[in-house]
Short mmCIF file of C-alpha atoms and ligand atoms in Angstrom, two decimals:
data_model
loop_
_atom_site.label_atom_id
_atom_site.label_comp_id
_atom_site.label_asym_id
_atom_site.label_seq_id
_atom_site.Cartn_x
_atom_site.Cartn_y
_atom_site.Cartn_z
CA MET G 1 -67.82 -33.37 43.05
CA SER G 2 -70.70 -31.82 44.99
CA GLN G 3 -73.86 -30.82 43.15
CA HIS G 4 -72.91 -27.20 43.77
CA SER G 5 -69.52 -27.41 42.11
CA ALA G 6 -70.95 -29.55 39.29
CA LEU G 7 -73.35 -26.71 38.59
CA SER G 8 -70.64 -24.07 38.61
CA THR G 9 -68.15 -25.78 36.30
CA GLN G 10 -70.42 -27.11 33.58
CA HIS G 11 -70.53 -23.73 31.87
CA SER G 12 -67.68 -22.59 29.71
CA ARG G 13 -67.49 -18.84 30.15
CA VAL G 14 -71.09 -17.88 30.78
CA GLU G 15 -72.73 -18.68 34.10
CA THR G 16 -76.49 -18.33 33.84
CA LEU G 17 -77.59 -19.73 37.18
CA ARG G 18 -75.76 -21.18 40.16
CA TRP G 19 -76.59 -22.52 43.62
CA ARG G 20 -74.54 -20.75 46.29
CA ASP G 21 -74.92 -20.94 50.07
CA GLY G 22 -78.50 -22.12 49.91
CA ARG G 23 -79.60 -19.45 47.43
CA LEU G 24 -80.18 -19.30 43.70
CA GLU G 25 -77.94 -16.79 41.95
CA LEU G 26 -78.89 -15.59 38.49
CA VAL G 27 -76.75 -13.51 36.19
CA ASP G 28 -78.82 -10.36 35.66
CA GLN G 29 -79.55 -10.51 31.92
CA ARG G 30 -81.13 -7.05 31.98
CA ARG G 31 -77.69 -5.57 32.73
CA LEU G 32 -75.62 -7.54 30.21
CA PRO G 33 -73.36 -6.80 28.46
CA ALA G 34 -72.59 -3.58 30.35
CA ARG G 35 -72.32 -5.32 33.74
CA VAL G 36 -71.97 -8.93 34.89
CA GLU G 37 -73.97 -8.93 38.13
CA PHE G 38 -75.79 -11.67 39.96
CA VAL G 39 -79.22 -11.44 41.59
CA ALA G 40 -79.78 -13.77 44.56
CA CYS G 41 -83.18 -15.39 45.14
CA ALA G 42 -84.14 -16.87 48.52
CA THR G 43 -87.87 -17.56 47.95
CA ALA G 44 -90.26 -18.76 45.26
CA GLU G 45 -91.70 -15.28 45.02
CA GLU G 46 -88.29 -13.70 44.38
CA THR G 47 -87.57 -16.36 41.76
CA ALA G 48 -90.93 -15.78 40.03
CA ARG G 49 -90.21 -12.03 39.97
CA ALA G 50 -86.77 -12.67 38.45
CA ILE G 51 -88.41 -14.78 35.72
CA HIS G 52 -91.15 -12.24 35.08
CA ASP G 53 -88.71 -9.29 34.99
CA MET G 54 -86.31 -11.14 32.62
CA VAL G 55 -83.37 -11.36 35.04
CA VAL G 56 -83.37 -14.95 33.78
CA ARG G 57 -84.94 -15.76 30.41
CA GLY G 58 -84.83 -18.42 27.70
CA ALA G 59 -87.10 -21.44 27.98
CA PRO G 60 -84.74 -24.03 29.56
CA ALA G 61 -83.19 -21.50 31.98
CA ILE G 62 -86.67 -20.44 33.09
CA GLY G 63 -87.51 -24.10 33.82
CA CYS G 64 -84.32 -24.60 35.88
CA ALA G 65 -84.88 -21.37 37.81
CA ALA G 66 -88.49 -22.34 38.59
CA ALA G 67 -87.35 -25.73 39.90
CA TYR G 68 -84.91 -23.98 42.24
CA GLY G 69 -87.72 -21.59 43.22
CA VAL G 70 -89.75 -24.55 44.52
CA ALA G 71 -86.68 -25.96 46.31
CA LEU G 72 -85.99 -22.58 47.95
CA GLU G 73 -89.54 -22.33 49.25
CA ALA G 74 -89.46 -25.90 50.56
CA ALA G 75 -86.21 -25.21 52.41
CA ARG G 76 -87.65 -22.00 53.86
CA LEU G 77 -90.77 -23.85 55.11
CA GLN G 78 -89.12 -27.06 56.30
CA GLY G 79 -89.68 -26.24 59.97
CA ALA G 80 -93.44 -25.75 59.43
CA THR G 81 -96.16 -28.29 60.14
CA PRO G 82 -96.87 -30.69 57.26
CA ARG G 83 -100.14 -28.86 56.56
CA GLU G 84 -98.50 -25.40 56.47
CA PHE G 85 -95.66 -26.84 54.39
CA ALA G 86 -98.09 -28.28 51.81
CA ALA G 87 -100.09 -25.03 51.64
CA GLY G 88 -96.91 -22.95 51.26
CA LEU G 89 -95.64 -25.19 48.47
CA ASP G 90 -98.99 -24.96 46.65
CA ARG G 91 -98.69 -21.16 46.73
CA ALA G 92 -95.11 -21.41 45.44
CA PHE G 93 -96.20 -23.57 42.50
CA GLU G 94 -98.97 -21.09 41.65
CA THR G 95 -96.73 -18.04 41.86
CA LEU G 96 -94.04 -19.59 39.71
CA ALA G 97 -96.55 -20.87 37.12
CA ALA G 98 -97.89 -17.32 36.71
CA SER G 99 -94.46 -15.80 36.00
CA ARG G 100 -94.42 -16.22 32.18
CA PRO G 101 -96.90 -18.08 29.94
CA THR G 102 -95.22 -19.23 26.72
CA ALA G 103 -92.10 -21.27 27.52
CA VAL G 104 -93.39 -24.74 28.31
CA ASN G 105 -90.18 -25.66 30.17
CA LEU G 106 -91.58 -23.67 33.10
CA PHE G 107 -94.62 -25.93 33.43
CA TRP G 108 -92.61 -29.05 32.59
CA ALA G 109 -90.14 -28.33 35.42
CA LEU G 110 -92.93 -27.52 37.89
CA GLU G 111 -94.62 -30.82 37.01
CA ARG G 112 -91.40 -32.69 37.74
CA MET G 113 -91.15 -30.93 41.10
CA ARG G 114 -94.80 -31.74 41.89
CA ALA G 115 -94.16 -35.40 41.12
CA VAL G 116 -91.33 -35.39 43.68
CA VAL G 117 -93.63 -33.95 46.36
CA LYS G 118 -96.26 -36.57 45.53
CA ALA G 119 -93.82 -39.48 45.56
CA ALA G 120 -92.23 -38.30 48.84
CA ALA G 121 -95.49 -38.01 50.84
CA PRO G 122 -95.86 -38.59 53.76
CA ALA G 123 -92.18 -37.82 54.42
CA ARG G 124 -91.16 -35.03 56.81
CA PRO G 125 -91.00 -31.52 55.26
CA ALA G 126 -87.20 -31.42 55.68
CA ASP G 127 -86.85 -34.69 53.72
CA ILE G 128 -89.16 -33.46 50.96
CA ALA G 129 -87.17 -30.21 50.80
CA ALA G 130 -83.92 -32.17 50.36
CA ARG G 131 -85.45 -34.27 47.58
CA LEU G 132 -86.75 -31.15 45.83
CA LEU G 133 -83.30 -29.58 45.84
CA ASP G 134 -81.84 -32.80 44.39
CA GLU G 135 -84.45 -32.72 41.64
CA ALA G 136 -83.66 -29.07 40.80
CA HIS G 137 -79.96 -29.97 40.52
CA ARG G 138 -80.92 -32.97 38.33
CA ILE G 139 -83.11 -30.88 35.99
CA THR G 140 -80.22 -28.43 35.60
CA ALA G 141 -77.57 -31.10 34.94
CA GLU G 142 -79.91 -32.88 32.48
CA ASP G 143 -80.39 -29.64 30.57
CA VAL G 144 -76.65 -29.26 30.02
CA ALA G 145 -76.42 -32.91 28.93
CA ALA G 146 -79.36 -32.50 26.51
CA ASN G 147 -77.75 -29.40 25.02
CA ARG G 148 -74.46 -31.18 24.50
CA ALA G 149 -76.23 -34.13 22.84
CA MET G 150 -78.23 -31.73 20.66
CA GLY G 151 -75.01 -29.93 19.77
CA GLY G 152 -73.45 -33.21 18.66
CA HIS G 153 -76.41 -34.13 16.44
CA GLY G 154 -76.86 -30.61 15.06
CA ALA G 155 -73.19 -30.03 14.30
CA ALA G 156 -73.47 -32.60 11.50
CA LEU G 157 -75.79 -30.17 9.69
CA ILE G 158 -73.23 -27.37 9.75
CA ALA G 159 -70.67 -27.32 6.96
CA ASP G 160 -67.23 -25.77 7.28
CA GLY G 161 -67.37 -22.05 6.51
CA MET G 162 -71.13 -21.67 7.01
CA ARG G 163 -72.64 -18.28 7.84
CA VAL G 164 -75.52 -18.96 10.20
CA LEU G 165 -78.28 -16.53 11.11
CA THR G 166 -79.73 -16.83 14.61
CA HIS G 167 -82.43 -14.86 16.40
CA CYS G 168 -82.86 -13.87 20.05
CA ASN G 169 -80.53 -15.73 22.41
CA ALA G 170 -80.71 -19.50 22.47
CA GLY G 171 -77.31 -19.89 24.05
CA ALA G 172 -75.75 -20.74 27.41
CA LEU G 173 -77.57 -17.71 28.79
CA ALA G 174 -80.95 -19.22 27.84
CA THR G 175 -80.15 -22.62 29.34
CA ALA G 176 -78.18 -24.21 32.17
CA GLY G 177 -75.15 -24.24 29.85
CA HIS G 178 -73.91 -24.77 26.27
CA GLY G 179 -77.17 -23.57 24.70
CA THR G 180 -79.58 -24.99 22.11
CA ALA G 181 -79.12 -23.10 18.81
CA LEU G 182 -75.79 -21.66 19.97
CA GLY G 183 -74.95 -25.10 21.42
CA VAL G 184 -75.11 -26.52 17.89
CA ILE G 185 -72.77 -23.77 16.72
CA ARG G 186 -70.42 -24.31 19.72
CA SER G 187 -70.30 -28.05 18.98
CA ALA G 188 -69.62 -27.43 15.27
CA VAL G 189 -66.78 -25.05 16.20
CA ALA G 190 -65.42 -27.60 18.70
CA ALA G 191 -65.45 -30.16 15.86
CA GLY G 192 -63.06 -27.88 13.94
CA LYS G 193 -65.54 -26.17 11.61
CA ARG G 194 -65.23 -22.48 10.87
CA VAL G 195 -68.66 -21.02 11.57
CA SER G 196 -69.62 -17.37 11.61
CA VAL G 197 -72.82 -16.16 13.17
CA ILE G 198 -75.11 -13.38 12.06
CA ALA G 199 -77.12 -12.28 15.09
CA GLY G 200 -80.39 -10.43 14.62
CA GLU G 201 -80.66 -7.73 17.29
CA THR G 202 -84.15 -8.99 18.30
CA ARG G 203 -86.32 -5.97 18.90
CA PRO G 204 -87.78 -4.98 21.27
CA PHE G 205 -85.80 -6.53 24.16
CA LEU G 206 -82.54 -6.84 22.19
CA GLN G 207 -81.52 -10.35 23.30
CA GLY G 208 -79.53 -10.76 20.07
CA ALA G 209 -77.64 -7.47 20.37
CA ARG G 210 -77.07 -7.61 24.11
CA LEU G 211 -76.78 -11.33 24.87
CA THR G 212 -75.95 -13.40 21.75
CA ALA G 213 -73.30 -10.95 20.54
CA TRP G 214 -71.73 -10.88 24.02
CA GLU G 215 -71.94 -14.63 24.63
CA LEU G 216 -70.33 -15.55 21.30
CA ALA G 217 -67.62 -12.93 21.74
CA GLN G 218 -66.78 -14.51 25.13
CA ASP G 219 -66.09 -17.78 23.30
CA GLY G 220 -64.25 -16.15 20.40
CA ILE G 221 -66.88 -17.25 17.84
CA PRO G 222 -67.12 -14.68 15.01
CA VAL G 223 -70.40 -12.79 15.21
CA THR G 224 -71.86 -9.95 13.13
CA LEU G 225 -74.80 -8.02 14.48
CA ILE G 226 -77.63 -6.90 12.20
CA ALA G 227 -80.92 -5.09 12.72
CA ASP G 228 -83.84 -7.51 12.32
CA SER G 229 -84.93 -5.80 9.10
CA MET G 230 -81.67 -6.71 7.33
CA SER G 231 -81.99 -10.50 7.15
CA GLY G 232 -83.99 -10.58 3.87
CA HIS G 233 -81.42 -8.40 2.14
CA LEU G 234 -78.54 -10.62 3.31
CA MET G 235 -80.37 -13.77 2.23
CA ALA G 236 -81.06 -12.30 -1.20
CA ARG G 237 -77.34 -11.48 -1.50
CA ARG G 238 -76.46 -15.08 -0.53
CA GLU G 239 -74.67 -13.92 2.63
CA ILE G 240 -76.54 -16.37 4.86
CA ASP G 241 -76.27 -20.17 4.45
CA ALA G 242 -78.62 -21.44 7.16
CA VAL G 243 -80.82 -20.33 10.06
CA ILE G 244 -80.77 -21.89 13.54
CA VAL G 245 -83.09 -20.76 16.31
CA GLY G 246 -84.31 -22.12 19.63
CA ALA G 247 -87.91 -22.58 20.76
CA ASP G 248 -90.14 -21.73 23.69
CA ARG G 249 -92.71 -24.39 22.89
CA VAL G 250 -93.05 -26.92 20.10
CA ALA G 251 -96.63 -28.14 19.64
CA ALA G 252 -97.64 -31.76 18.96
CA ASN G 253 -97.82 -31.07 15.21
CA GLY G 254 -94.35 -29.48 15.06
CA ASP G 255 -95.42 -25.81 15.04
CA VAL G 256 -92.79 -23.74 16.86
CA ALA G 257 -93.31 -20.76 19.17
CA ASN G 258 -90.15 -18.70 19.49
CA LYS G 259 -89.12 -15.09 19.94
CA ILE G 260 -91.13 -12.57 17.94
CA GLY G 261 -89.61 -12.20 14.48
CA THR G 262 -88.77 -15.90 14.06
CA TYR G 263 -91.77 -16.49 11.77
CA MET G 264 -90.66 -13.67 9.48
CA ILE G 265 -87.19 -15.22 9.20
CA ALA G 266 -88.65 -18.68 8.48
CA VAL G 267 -90.75 -17.28 5.62
CA LEU G 268 -87.70 -15.52 4.20
CA ALA G 269 -85.60 -18.67 4.54
CA ARG G 270 -88.17 -20.65 2.53
CA ARG G 271 -88.28 -17.92 -0.13
CA HIS G 272 -84.49 -18.16 -0.46
CA ARG G 273 -84.36 -21.98 -0.16
CA LEU G 274 -82.23 -21.85 2.99
CA PRO G 275 -82.46 -24.51 5.70
CA PHE G 276 -84.37 -23.34 8.79
CA TYR G 277 -83.37 -25.41 11.84
CA VAL G 278 -84.95 -25.36 15.30
CA ALA G 279 -82.86 -26.71 18.19
CA ALA G 280 -85.01 -27.69 21.17
CA PRO G 281 -84.78 -30.31 23.93
CA LEU G 282 -87.72 -32.63 24.65
CA SER G 283 -88.54 -30.44 27.67
CA THR G 284 -89.57 -27.73 25.17
CA ILE G 285 -91.86 -30.05 23.20
CA ASP G 286 -95.42 -30.04 24.49
CA PRO G 287 -97.38 -33.03 23.19
CA ARG G 288 -100.46 -31.71 25.01
CA THR G 289 -100.61 -28.56 22.87
CA GLU G 290 -102.23 -29.67 19.61
CA SER G 291 -100.89 -26.93 17.33
CA GLY G 292 -99.32 -23.49 17.36
CA ALA G 293 -102.75 -21.86 17.51
CA ALA G 294 -103.17 -23.19 21.05
CA ILE G 295 -99.85 -21.82 22.37
CA PRO G 296 -100.39 -18.89 24.76
CA ILE G 297 -98.45 -15.89 23.48
CA GLU G 298 -97.16 -13.48 26.10
CA GLU G 299 -98.03 -9.83 25.47
CA ARG G 300 -95.56 -7.54 27.25
CA GLY G 301 -95.72 -3.89 28.28
CA ALA G 302 -95.76 -0.92 25.89
CA ALA G 303 -92.58 0.64 27.29
CA GLU G 304 -90.41 -2.03 25.61
CA VAL G 305 -91.64 -0.90 22.16
CA ARG G 306 -91.81 2.83 22.83
CA GLY G 307 -88.15 2.93 23.86
CA HIS G 308 -85.37 1.18 25.73
CA ALA G 309 -83.44 1.62 28.98
CA GLY G 310 -85.29 4.76 29.97
CA ILE G 311 -85.09 6.47 26.56
CA GLU G 312 -88.45 6.92 24.78
CA TRP G 313 -88.41 7.60 21.04
CA ALA G 314 -92.10 7.15 20.29
CA PRO G 315 -94.76 9.78 21.01
CA ALA G 316 -95.95 9.39 24.60
CA GLY G 317 -99.17 7.42 24.77
CA VAL G 318 -99.03 5.99 21.22
CA ALA G 319 -100.89 2.67 21.00
CA VAL G 320 -98.51 -0.31 21.06
CA ARG G 321 -98.68 -4.05 20.46
CA ASN G 322 -95.96 -6.18 22.02
CA PRO G 323 -96.44 -9.92 21.46
CA ALA G 324 -93.21 -11.49 22.73
CA PHE G 325 -93.41 -14.65 20.58
CA ASP G 326 -94.74 -15.83 17.24
CA VAL G 327 -95.53 -19.22 15.76
CA THR G 328 -93.67 -20.74 12.82
CA PRO G 329 -95.75 -23.46 11.14
CA ALA G 330 -94.09 -26.89 11.03
CA GLU G 331 -94.09 -26.82 7.22
CA LEU G 332 -91.40 -24.10 7.31
CA VAL G 333 -89.10 -26.09 9.63
CA THR G 334 -86.41 -28.00 7.74
CA ALA G 335 -85.46 -30.02 10.82
CA LEU G 336 -85.92 -30.11 14.56
CA ILE G 337 -82.67 -30.82 16.41
CA THR G 338 -83.26 -32.64 19.72
CA GLU G 339 -81.11 -34.59 22.16
CA LYS G 340 -82.60 -37.75 20.61
CA GLY G 341 -81.46 -36.82 17.12
CA VAL G 342 -82.42 -34.71 14.13
CA VAL G 343 -86.06 -34.86 13.01
CA ALA G 344 -86.32 -33.77 9.38
CA ALA G 345 -89.60 -32.11 8.36
CA PRO G 346 -91.20 -32.58 11.79
CA ASP G 347 -94.85 -33.60 11.91
CA ARG G 348 -97.28 -35.08 14.42
CA GLY G 349 -96.13 -38.67 13.92
CA LYS G 350 -92.41 -37.89 14.20
CA ILE G 351 -92.96 -35.73 17.30
CA ALA G 352 -94.99 -38.49 18.98
CA ALA G 353 -92.23 -41.00 18.17
CA LEU G 354 -89.72 -38.90 20.17
CA PHE G 355 -91.66 -39.71 23.34
CA LYS G 356 -91.92 -43.47 22.78
O1 MRU M 401 -88.28 -13.68 26.00
P1 MRU M 401 -87.13 -14.62 26.09
O2 MRU M 401 -85.79 -13.94 26.03
O3 MRU M 401 -87.27 -15.55 27.27
O4 MRU M 401 -87.26 -15.51 24.78
C1 MRU M 401 -86.30 -16.49 24.54
C2 MRU M 401 -86.43 -17.17 23.24
O5 MRU M 401 -87.33 -16.91 22.48
C3 MRU M 401 -85.45 -18.26 22.93
O6 MRU M 401 -85.22 -18.35 21.56
C4 MRU M 401 -86.03 -19.60 23.43
O7 MRU M 401 -86.40 -19.52 24.77
C5 MRU M 401 -85.08 -20.70 23.25
S1 MRU M 401 -83.80 -20.64 24.44
C6 MRU M 401 -82.82 -21.99 24.32
#
């Protein structure tokens, strides 16, 4: 099986990113669920724009896309002199690194690509370009494998009949396939458990309403959509049994940055004595970030809060805050589900042990 076909068949029904005819194709997540359209990227700059504009989103998918962005640029420059090639690649790394600040998978993937360039020197540009494309394929295939392993470990935490609340989209659409939080649910369902999902709509960008609801429906997994403000009520009524979310960056002490609203859910889960699980591969854990306080939080434009899809419901010019992520302290995390296993009550020591 060629790398290309391996990439295209590892997904069940949802194809997030694929390599076709020397270009990176991304399902346009701004258009889902109304339209399933692909955006093609041929350069690092186009890939960085696609990440910034949320064509592709979700920490692991951002990392895979960025890796392909470097490979695209290397292929484009392979006829250049070694000096021009190196300068062009440096610019590509910078442009991609500036696309979004919070998901650490972006920087993790770029570091892996940099290591390939370093190890390959002084090879010819065309050889380096070929090695970079191989590495991008590898990062993508490893992500699917990590998600499947995580799914296997996490499924053990899900009892038959559970009603699971999730937030944002931590599914196949946020990864190279299978998903992190939704991967755990997929694996539990594959193991014969009846699981129903309650998806928070995830204001302001509506990843839960647009993406999670659509992705689960594609797989025939029962899903009920709620507005974000309804989760406390449902917990109080004992209509939620557990929470599973993904992460954009887990700090060395176990603090978790994830989509804005996650912290609120974690506090509610503790109040109602419900387990709060975070599913995240090691590529999302950043041992160099000491604690959640040091995680850069992306602040996005006001238009996302004032309205959606061209409709404005707030008074024009009203002041807006739009932090895209929040930090859940480690003490509120019941367990971290990784490809290496389940880490109950994560702390600095247990996180460090994952990397030994
Ligand atoms: O702004 P987004 O849509 O990129 O945010 C995505 C999330 O917060 C996800 O929960 C996170 O990246 C985990 S994805 C497996």
